[in-house]
Amino acid sequence: MTAHNEGPITIHPVQGKAEKREFVELAYRLNRGDPAWVPPLKGEVYGLLTPGENPWFEHGKAQLFLARRGGRTVGRISAHIDFLALEQPAAQGMGPGTGNWGLLEAEDGETAHALIAAAEDWLRGQGMTRALGPLSISIWDEPGLLIEGFDTPPTIMLGHNSPLYRDWIEAEGYRPVKTLYNYGVEIVDGFPPIVNRIVAAGEKNARIRIRRVDKSKFDAEAKLIMGILNDAWSDNWGFVPLTDGEIAYVGKKLKDIVFEDLIRVAEVDGEPVAFMIVLPNINEKLIDMDGSLLPFNWAKLLWWLRKPKSRTLRVPLMGVVKKLQNSRMASTLAFMMIEFIRRDAVRDYGTQHGDIGWVLDDNQGMNAVAEAINATVNRVYQIYDKPL
């Protein structure tokens, strides 16, 4: 990133299509020199930022800002408030008075300073007393700032940013409030003997059924899984419930990259109580597409999606209903789902690595599962806060 220090920095609230395009395009220009940055599809970025498309805006509002200097756009940031987050208990991370910012891109520290100040001013003007970030835009999208793991590209649905940002954000008085881990694990040769024994015992237990999802009943399956998710994660730090609109939206976005043999639902005594979603790492293809499916990238992507060969698969979401959490049954179900998907992934997708995350630093159950299968942390994200 090169600094062009010609003249003062001015901050502009984004208005109209041309400025929104500037906001989106800036990330591609500033990150183009980073070999580990995966350009997201521009259509996805516009979808995230557009009321009427992203159902988050049914319970949230956002203001985008651009930074300019000497006629050039040199930075961007979003400031936003999630009204459902304001209703959560403060002890759980969100709560009354907590606004957010995210989508930060800046050429230099001076620009970052001006952008963060503008986001804070907007949040104050909305009556907020605390800023928590970065989130882009919701806790369910890309939360946190990457602080470790810059040398490799992220897998699907994980963020990436310049290592410079950490010092710039901390210089504004932000303090770490929560750490998120992403784990990597080699899966070709299977898991340690203790895990295999737990799985074998589970397979003999007549009460347990681990099934694939049925894509022909996609909407019903998505609703079932997200229902378990809302229950399973409801006590987690930072939790904000997914609305019916968001569940439908997530389902629609994921439909093309969902494969029946990579998603499992666990039933105990006939009741669905746990799930695990695994996605092929579409970033292996996107990294060379510069955010566009035109002219021929869409054909390459569709061809790949028919039956992707994916070196890495990512587990973005996994959950066990609250009433079973911290029980032996919960860990049995987790290991069974992981092992069943591992077998199919190695055989049918040519997969060598698994990516699990993100996992909250205080989620003892999931961190213990990751350790048991010999997974190691490969990326660390930090969420910060500051009183306004």
PDB file of N, CA and C in Angstrom, residues 30-107:
ATOM      1  N   LEU A  30      -6.845  -1.743  -3.653  1.00  0.00           N
ATOM      2  CA  LEU A  30      -5.892  -1.697  -2.539  1.00  0.00           C
ATOM      3  C   LEU A  30      -5.296  -3.063  -2.228  1.00  0.00           C
ATOM      4  N   ASN A  31      -6.025  -4.141  -2.511  1.00  0.00           N
ATOM      5  CA  ASN A  31      -5.545  -5.479  -2.121  1.00  0.00           C
ATOM      6  C   ASN A  31      -4.936  -6.272  -3.262  1.00  0.00           C
ATOM      7  N   ARG A  32      -4.928  -5.683  -4.454  1.00  0.00           N
ATOM      8  CA  ARG A  32      -4.489  -6.439  -5.632  1.00  0.00           C
ATOM      9  C   ARG A  32      -3.068  -6.976  -5.491  1.00  0.00           C
ATOM     10  N   GLY A  33      -2.228  -6.271  -4.758  1.00  0.00           N
ATOM     11  CA  GLY A  33      -0.841  -6.730  -4.619  1.00  0.00           C
ATOM     12  C   GLY A  33      -0.639  -7.805  -3.553  1.00  0.00           C
ATOM     13  N   ASP A  34      -1.703  -8.185  -2.850  1.00  0.00           N
ATOM     14  CA  ASP A  34      -1.574  -9.176  -1.777  1.00  0.00           C
ATOM     15  C   ASP A  34      -1.911 -10.552  -2.333  1.00  0.00           C
ATOM     16  N   PRO A  35      -0.901 -11.455  -2.439  1.00  0.00           N
ATOM     17  CA  PRO A  35      -1.153 -12.761  -3.065  1.00  0.00           C
ATOM     18  C   PRO A  35      -2.128 -13.640  -2.275  1.00  0.00           C
ATOM     19  N   ALA A  36      -2.348 -13.305  -1.007  1.00  0.00           N
ATOM     20  CA  ALA A  36      -3.265 -14.120  -0.196  1.00  0.00           C
ATOM     21  C   ALA A  36      -4.694 -13.570  -0.189  1.00  0.00           C
ATOM     22  N   TRP A  37      -4.932 -12.430  -0.838  1.00  0.00           N
ATOM     23  CA  TRP A  37      -6.277 -11.849  -0.850  1.00  0.00           C
ATOM     24  C   TRP A  37      -7.106 -12.508  -1.941  1.00  0.00           C
ATOM     25  N   VAL A  38      -8.302 -12.956  -1.587  1.00  0.00           N
ATOM     26  CA  VAL A  38      -9.202 -13.581  -2.557  1.00  0.00           C
ATOM     27  C   VAL A  38     -10.282 -12.565  -2.925  1.00  0.00           C
ATOM     28  N   PRO A  39     -10.309 -12.096  -4.183  1.00  0.00           N
ATOM     29  CA  PRO A  39     -11.315 -11.099  -4.569  1.00  0.00           C
ATOM     30  C   PRO A  39     -12.713 -11.715  -4.506  1.00  0.00           C
ATOM     31  N   PRO A  40     -13.602 -11.177  -3.659  1.00  0.00           N
ATOM     32  CA  PRO A  40     -14.960 -11.723  -3.630  1.00  0.00           C
ATOM     33  C   PRO A  40     -15.691 -11.375  -4.922  1.00  0.00           C
ATOM     34  N   LEU A  41     -16.706 -12.164  -5.254  1.00  0.00           N
ATOM     35  CA  LEU A  41     -17.522 -11.832  -6.422  1.00  0.00           C
ATOM     36  C   LEU A  41     -18.223 -10.504  -6.159  1.00  0.00           C
ATOM     37  N   LYS A  42     -18.113  -9.584  -7.104  1.00  0.00           N
ATOM     38  CA  LYS A  42     -18.654  -8.240  -6.872  1.00  0.00           C
ATOM     39  C   LYS A  42     -20.165  -8.274  -6.647  1.00  0.00           C
ATOM     40  N   GLY A  43     -20.848  -9.180  -7.328  1.00  0.00           N
ATOM     41  CA  GLY A  43     -22.291  -9.306  -7.125  1.00  0.00           C
ATOM     42  C   GLY A  43     -22.629  -9.618  -5.669  1.00  0.00           C
ATOM     43  N   GLU A  44     -21.774 -10.438  -5.024  1.00  0.00           N
ATOM     44  CA  GLU A  44     -21.990 -10.776  -3.613  1.00  0.00           C
ATOM     45  C   GLU A  44     -21.797  -9.548  -2.723  1.00  0.00           C
ATOM     46  N   VAL A  45     -20.784  -8.741  -3.050  1.00  0.00           N
ATOM     47  CA  VAL A  45     -20.503  -7.549  -2.237  1.00  0.00           C
ATOM     48  C   VAL A  45     -21.655  -6.548  -2.357  1.00  0.00           C
ATOM     49  N   TYR A  46     -22.121  -6.320  -3.578  1.00  0.00           N
ATOM     50  CA  TYR A  46     -23.270  -5.416  -3.763  1.00  0.00           C
ATOM     51  C   TYR A  46     -24.488  -5.945  -3.014  1.00  0.00           C
ATOM     52  N   GLY A  47     -24.702  -7.275  -3.062  1.00  0.00           N
ATOM     53  CA  GLY A  47     -25.829  -7.875  -2.357  1.00  0.00           C
ATOM     54  C   GLY A  47     -25.771  -7.617  -0.865  1.00  0.00           C
ATOM     55  N   LEU A  48     -24.565  -7.729  -0.299  1.00  0.00           N
ATOM     56  CA  LEU A  48     -24.370  -7.502   1.133  1.00  0.00           C
ATOM     57  C   LEU A  48     -24.758  -6.079   1.526  1.00  0.00           C
ATOM     58  N   LEU A  49     -24.489  -5.119   0.636  1.00  0.00           N
ATOM     59  CA  LEU A  49     -24.629  -3.693   0.964  1.00  0.00           C
ATOM     60  C   LEU A  49     -25.970  -3.095   0.559  1.00  0.00           C
ATOM     61  N   THR A  50     -26.848  -3.892  -0.016  1.00  0.00           N
ATOM     62  CA  THR A  50     -28.055  -3.334  -0.635  1.00  0.00           C
ATOM     63  C   THR A  50     -29.319  -3.682   0.129  1.00  0.00           C
ATOM     64  N   PRO A  51     -29.984  -2.677   0.732  1.00  0.00           N
ATOM     65  CA  PRO A  51     -31.289  -2.916   1.341  1.00  0.00           C
ATOM     66  C   PRO A  51     -32.257  -3.438   0.276  1.00  0.00           C
ATOM     67  N   GLY A  52     -33.108  -4.375   0.675  1.00  0.00           N
ATOM     68  CA  GLY A  52     -33.989  -4.996  -0.309  1.00  0.00           C
ATOM     69  C   GLY A  52     -33.428  -6.292  -0.841  1.00  0.00           C
ATOM     70  N   GLU A  53     -32.081  -6.384  -0.859  1.00  0.00           N
ATOM     71  CA  GLU A  53     -31.444  -7.656  -1.225  1.00  0.00           C
ATOM     72  C   GLU A  53     -31.007  -8.404   0.034  1.00  0.00           C
ATOM     73  N   ASN A  54     -30.288  -7.721   0.901  1.00  0.00           N
ATOM     74  CA  ASN A  54     -29.791  -8.349   2.127  1.00  0.00           C
ATOM     75  C   ASN A  54     -30.823  -8.140   3.242  1.00  0.00           C
ATOM     76  N   PRO A  55     -31.464  -9.221   3.724  1.00  0.00           N
ATOM     77  CA  PRO A  55     -32.519  -9.045   4.729  1.00  0.00           C
ATOM     78  C   PRO A  55     -32.005  -8.552   6.081  1.00  0.00           C
ATOM     79  N   TRP A  56     -30.691  -8.460   6.259  1.00  0.00           N
ATOM     80  CA  TRP A  56     -30.157  -7.841   7.484  1.00  0.00           C
ATOM     81  C   TRP A  56     -30.729  -6.432   7.642  1.00  0.00           C
ATOM     82  N   PHE A  57     -30.949  -5.738   6.516  1.00  0.00           N
ATOM     83  CA  PHE A  57     -31.435  -4.356   6.579  1.00  0.00           C
ATOM     84  C   PHE A  57     -32.868  -4.256   7.100  1.00  0.00           C
ATOM     85  N   GLU A  58     -33.559  -5.397   7.216  1.00  0.00           N
ATOM     86  CA  GLU A  58     -34.897  -5.370   7.824  1.00  0.00           C
ATOM     87  C   GLU A  58     -34.809  -5.117   9.331  1.00  0.00           C
ATOM     88  N   HIS A  59     -33.630  -5.365   9.918  1.00  0.00           N
ATOM     89  CA  HIS A  59     -33.464  -5.087  11.359  1.00  0.00           C
ATOM     90  C   HIS A  59     -32.162  -4.325  11.627  1.00  0.00           C
ATOM     91  N   GLY A  60     -31.627  -3.686  10.579  1.00  0.00           N
ATOM     92  CA  GLY A  60     -30.395  -2.932  10.781  1.00  0.00           C
ATOM     93  C   GLY A  60     -30.329  -1.749   9.835  1.00  0.00           C
ATOM     94  N   LYS A  61     -29.454  -0.804  10.141  1.00  0.00           N
ATOM     95  CA  LYS A  61     -29.207   0.286   9.194  1.00  0.00           C
ATOM     96  C   LYS A  61     -27.720   0.579   9.152  1.00  0.00           C
ATOM     97  N   ALA A  62     -27.273   1.070   8.005  1.00  0.00           N
ATOM     98  CA  ALA A  62     -25.839   1.267   7.798  1.00  0.00           C
ATOM     99  C   ALA A  62     -25.581   2.556   7.038  1.00  0.00           C
ATOM    100  N   GLN A  63     -24.405   3.153   7.295  1.00  0.00           N
ATOM    101  CA  GLN A  63     -23.928   4.280   6.511  1.00  0.00           C
ATOM    102  C   GLN A  63     -22.521   3.946   6.023  1.00  0.00           C
ATOM    103  N   LEU A  64     -22.324   4.051   4.717  1.00  0.00           N
ATOM    104  CA  LEU A  64     -20.998   3.823   4.136  1.00  0.00           C
ATOM    105  C   LEU A  64     -20.293   5.168   3.978  1.00  0.00           C
ATOM    106  N   PHE A  65     -18.962   5.149   4.166  1.00  0.00           N
ATOM    107  CA  PHE A  65     -18.162   6.373   4.014  1.00  0.00           C
ATOM    108  C   PHE A  65     -16.978   6.114   3.095  1.00  0.00           C
ATOM    109  N   LEU A  66     -16.623   7.132   2.317  1.00  0.00           N
ATOM    110  CA  LEU A  66     -15.406   7.120   1.506  1.00  0.00           C
ATOM    111  C   LEU A  66     -14.452   8.189   2.024  1.00  0.00           C
ATOM    112  N   ALA A  67     -13.161   7.897   1.969  1.00  0.00           N
ATOM    113  CA  ALA A  67     -12.138   8.904   2.270  1.00  0.00           C
ATOM    114  C   ALA A  67     -11.483   9.322   0.959  1.00  0.00           C
ATOM    115  N   ARG A  68     -11.341  10.639   0.780  1.00  0.00           N
ATOM    116  CA  ARG A  68     -10.686  11.135  -0.436  1.00  0.00           C
ATOM    117  C   ARG A  68      -9.546  12.069  -0.061  1.00  0.00           C
ATOM    118  N   ARG A  69      -8.550  12.064  -0.941  1.00  0.00           N
ATOM    119  CA  ARG A  69      -7.417  12.977  -0.747  1.00  0.00           C
ATOM    120  C   ARG A  69      -6.899  13.356  -2.130  1.00  0.00           C
ATOM    121  N   GLY A  70      -6.851  14.653  -2.399  1.00  0.00           N
ATOM    122  CA  GLY A  70      -6.339  15.108  -3.696  1.00  0.00           C
ATOM    123  C   GLY A  70      -7.079  14.499  -4.876  1.00  0.00           C
ATOM    124  N   GLY A  71      -8.395  14.352  -4.750  1.00  0.00           N
ATOM    125  CA  GLY A  71      -9.178  13.827  -5.870  1.00  0.00           C
ATOM    126  C   GLY A  71      -9.193  12.311  -5.992  1.00  0.00           C
ATOM    127  N   ARG A  72      -8.434  11.627  -5.128  1.00  0.00           N
ATOM    128  CA  ARG A  72      -8.399  10.154  -5.177  1.00  0.00           C
ATOM    129  C   ARG A  72      -9.169   9.574  -4.000  1.00  0.00           C
ATOM    130  N   THR A  73      -9.769   8.399  -4.228  1.00  0.00           N
ATOM    131  CA  THR A  73     -10.390   7.668  -3.124  1.00  0.00           C
ATOM    132  C   THR A  73      -9.298   6.838  -2.450  1.00  0.00           C
ATOM    133  N   VAL A  74      -9.117   7.052  -1.136  1.00  0.00           N
ATOM    134  CA  VAL A  74      -8.000   6.413  -0.439  1.00  0.00           C
ATOM    135  C   VAL A  74      -8.462   5.507   0.714  1.00  0.00           C
ATOM    136  N   GLY A  75      -9.779   5.424   0.950  1.00  0.00           N
ATOM    137  CA  GLY A  75     -10.239   4.560   2.036  1.00  0.00           C
ATOM    138  C   GLY A  75     -11.748   4.458   2.076  1.00  0.00           C
ATOM    139  N   ARG A  76     -12.222   3.503   2.881  1.00  0.00           N
ATOM    140  CA  ARG A  76     -13.668   3.305   3.036  1.00  0.00           C
ATOM    141  C   ARG A  76     -13.939   2.667   4.401  1.00  0.00           C
ATOM    142  N   ILE A  77     -15.172   2.815   4.885  1.00  0.00           N
ATOM    143  CA  ILE A  77     -15.602   2.154   6.119  1.00  0.00           C
ATOM    144  C   ILE A  77     -17.136   2.131   6.126  1.00  0.00           C
ATOM    145  N   SER A  78     -17.703   1.174   6.845  1.00  0.00           N
ATOM    146  CA  SER A  78     -19.154   1.166   7.072  1.00  0.00           C
ATOM    147  C   SER A  78     -19.394   1.348   8.559  1.00  0.00           C
ATOM    148  N   ALA A  79     -20.464   2.077   8.897  1.00  0.00           N
ATOM    149  CA  ALA A  79     -20.923   2.164  10.292  1.00  0.00           C
ATOM    150  C   ALA A  79     -22.337   1.628  10.300  1.00  0.00           C
ATOM    151  N   HIS A  80     -22.675   0.794  11.292  1.00  0.00           N
ATOM    152  CA  HIS A  80     -23.992   0.171  11.236  1.00  0.00           C
ATOM    153  C   HIS A  80     -24.508  -0.208  12.611  1.00  0.00           C
ATOM    154  N   ILE A  81     -25.823  -0.322  12.668  1.00  0.00           N
ATOM    155  CA  ILE A  81     -26.505  -0.681  13.911  1.00  0.00           C
ATOM    156  C   ILE A  81     -27.459  -1.823  13.594  1.00  0.00           C
ATOM    157  N   ASP A  82     -27.390  -2.867  14.402  1.00  0.00           N
ATOM    158  CA  ASP A  82     -28.287  -4.012  14.272  1.00  0.00           C
ATOM    159  C   ASP A  82     -29.271  -3.950  15.441  1.00  0.00           C
ATOM    160  N   PHE A  83     -30.536  -3.678  15.147  1.00  0.00           N
ATOM    161  CA  PHE A  83     -31.511  -3.489  16.226  1.00  0.00           C
ATOM    162  C   PHE A  83     -31.754  -4.777  17.009  1.00  0.00           C
ATOM    163  N   LEU A  84     -31.566  -5.939  16.365  1.00  0.00           N
ATOM    164  CA  LEU A  84     -31.682  -7.207  17.108  1.00  0.00           C
ATOM    165  C   LEU A  84     -30.501  -7.369  18.070  1.00  0.00           C
ATOM    166  N   ALA A  85     -29.316  -6.873  17.654  1.00  0.00           N
ATOM    167  CA  ALA A  85     -28.143  -6.949  18.537  1.00  0.00           C
ATOM    168  C   ALA A  85     -28.347  -6.076  19.780  1.00  0.00           C
ATOM    169  N   LEU A  86     -29.024  -4.943  19.602  1.00  0.00           N
ATOM    170  CA  LEU A  86     -29.264  -4.044  20.738  1.00  0.00           C
ATOM    171  C   LEU A  86     -30.159  -4.699  21.795  1.00  0.00           C
ATOM    172  N   GLU A  87     -30.963  -5.689  21.377  1.00  0.00           N
ATOM    173  CA  GLU A  87     -31.872  -6.369  22.304  1.00  0.00           C
ATOM    174  C   GLU A  87     -31.208  -7.522  23.054  1.00  0.00           C
ATOM    175  N   GLN A  88     -29.979  -7.870  22.671  1.00  0.00           N
ATOM    176  CA  GLN A  88     -29.299  -9.003  23.328  1.00  0.00           C
ATOM    177  C   GLN A  88     -28.751  -8.577  24.693  1.00  0.00           C
ATOM    178  N   PRO A  89     -28.535  -9.555  25.592  1.00  0.00           N
ATOM    179  CA  PRO A  89     -27.961  -9.201  26.894  1.00  0.00           C
ATOM    180  C   PRO A  89     -26.537  -8.657  26.741  1.00  0.00           C
ATOM    181  N   ALA A  90     -26.241  -7.563  27.423  1.00  0.00           N
ATOM    182  CA  ALA A  90     -24.915  -6.937  27.307  1.00  0.00           C
ATOM    183  C   ALA A  90     -23.798  -7.904  27.701  1.00  0.00           C
ATOM    184  N   ALA A  91     -24.082  -8.786  28.668  1.00  0.00           N
ATOM    185  CA  ALA A  91     -23.061  -9.739  29.132  1.00  0.00           C
ATOM    186  C   ALA A  91     -22.642 -10.695  28.011  1.00  0.00           C
ATOM    187  N   GLN A  92     -23.474 -10.781  26.979  1.00  0.00           N
ATOM    188  CA  GLN A  92     -23.182 -11.707  25.876  1.00  0.00           C
ATOM    189  C   GLN A  92     -22.470 -11.017  24.708  1.00  0.00           C
ATOM    190  N   GLY A  93     -22.024  -9.772  24.924  1.00  0.00           N
ATOM    191  CA  GLY A  93     -21.174  -9.147  23.913  1.00  0.00           C
ATOM    192  C   GLY A  93     -21.791  -8.006  23.132  1.00  0.00           C
ATOM    193  N   MET A  94     -23.082  -8.100  22.835  1.00  0.00           N
ATOM    194  CA  MET A  94     -23.749  -7.020  22.103  1.00  0.00           C
ATOM    195  C   MET A  94     -24.503  -6.151  23.116  1.00  0.00           C
ATOM    196  N   GLY A  95     -25.816  -5.975  22.925  1.00  0.00           N
ATOM    197  CA  GLY A  95     -26.614  -5.299  23.930  1.00  0.00           C
ATOM    198  C   GLY A  95     -26.850  -3.830  23.661  1.00  0.00           C
ATOM    199  N   PRO A  96     -27.628  -3.174  24.549  1.00  0.00           N
ATOM    200  CA  PRO A  96     -28.034  -1.774  24.359  1.00  0.00           C
ATOM    201  C   PRO A  96     -26.833  -0.850  24.168  1.00  0.00           C
ATOM    202  N   GLY A  97     -26.958   0.074  23.199  1.00  0.00           N
ATOM    203  CA  GLY A  97     -25.921   1.086  23.002  1.00  0.00           C
ATOM    204  C   GLY A  97     -24.729   0.646  22.172  1.00  0.00           C
ATOM    205  N   THR A  98     -24.714  -0.621  21.707  1.00  0.00           N
ATOM    206  CA  THR A  98     -23.548  -1.118  20.971  1.00  0.00           C
ATOM    207  C   THR A  98     -23.766  -1.019  19.464  1.00  0.00           C
ATOM    208  N   GLY A  99     -22.996  -0.150  18.818  1.00  0.00           N
ATOM    209  CA  GLY A  99     -22.996  -0.052  17.359  1.00  0.00           C
ATOM    210  C   GLY A  99     -21.744  -0.698  16.799  1.00  0.00           C
ATOM    211  N   ASN A 100     -21.704  -0.832  15.487  1.00  0.00           N
ATOM    212  CA  ASN A 100     -20.582  -1.544  14.850  1.00  0.00           C
ATOM    213  C   ASN A 100     -20.021  -0.759  13.668  1.00  0.00           C
ATOM    214  N   TRP A 101     -18.806  -1.103  13.313  1.00  0.00           N
ATOM    215  CA  TRP A 101     -18.262  -0.645  12.040  1.00  0.00           C
ATOM    216  C   TRP A 101     -17.477  -1.788  11.406  1.00  0.00           C
ATOM    217  N   GLY A 102     -17.208  -1.642  10.098  1.00  0.00           N
ATOM    218  CA  GLY A 102     -16.483  -2.703   9.402  1.00  0.00           C
ATOM    219  C   GLY A 102     -16.134  -2.292   7.986  1.00  0.00           C
ATOM    220  N   LEU A 103     -15.759  -3.303   7.173  1.00  0.00           N
ATOM    221  CA  LEU A 103     -15.412  -3.089   5.757  1.00  0.00           C
ATOM    222  C   LEU A 103     -14.334  -2.023   5.578  1.00  0.00           C
ATOM    223  N   LEU A 104     -13.438  -1.946   6.561  1.00  0.00           N
ATOM    224  CA  LEU A 104     -12.376  -0.931   6.524  1.00  0.00           C
ATOM    225  C   LEU A 104     -11.328  -1.276   5.464  1.00  0.00           C
ATOM    226  N   GLU A 105     -11.031  -0.299   4.633  1.00  0.00           N
ATOM    227  CA  GLU A 105      -9.879  -0.363   3.719  1.00  0.00           C
ATOM    228  C   GLU A 105      -9.262   1.023   3.721  1.00  0.00           C
ATOM    229  N   ALA A 106      -7.939   1.088   3.881  1.00  0.00           N
ATOM    230  CA  ALA A 106      -7.295   2.398   3.938  1.00  0.00           C
ATOM    231  C   ALA A 106      -5.869   2.305   3.405  1.00  0.00           C
ATOM    232  N   GLU A 107      -5.452   3.396   2.725  1.00  0.00           N
ATOM    233  CA  GLU A 107      -4.093   3.423   2.176  1.00  0.00           C
ATOM    234  C   GLU A 107      -3.034   3.651   3.241  1.00  0.00           C
TER     235      GLU A 107
END
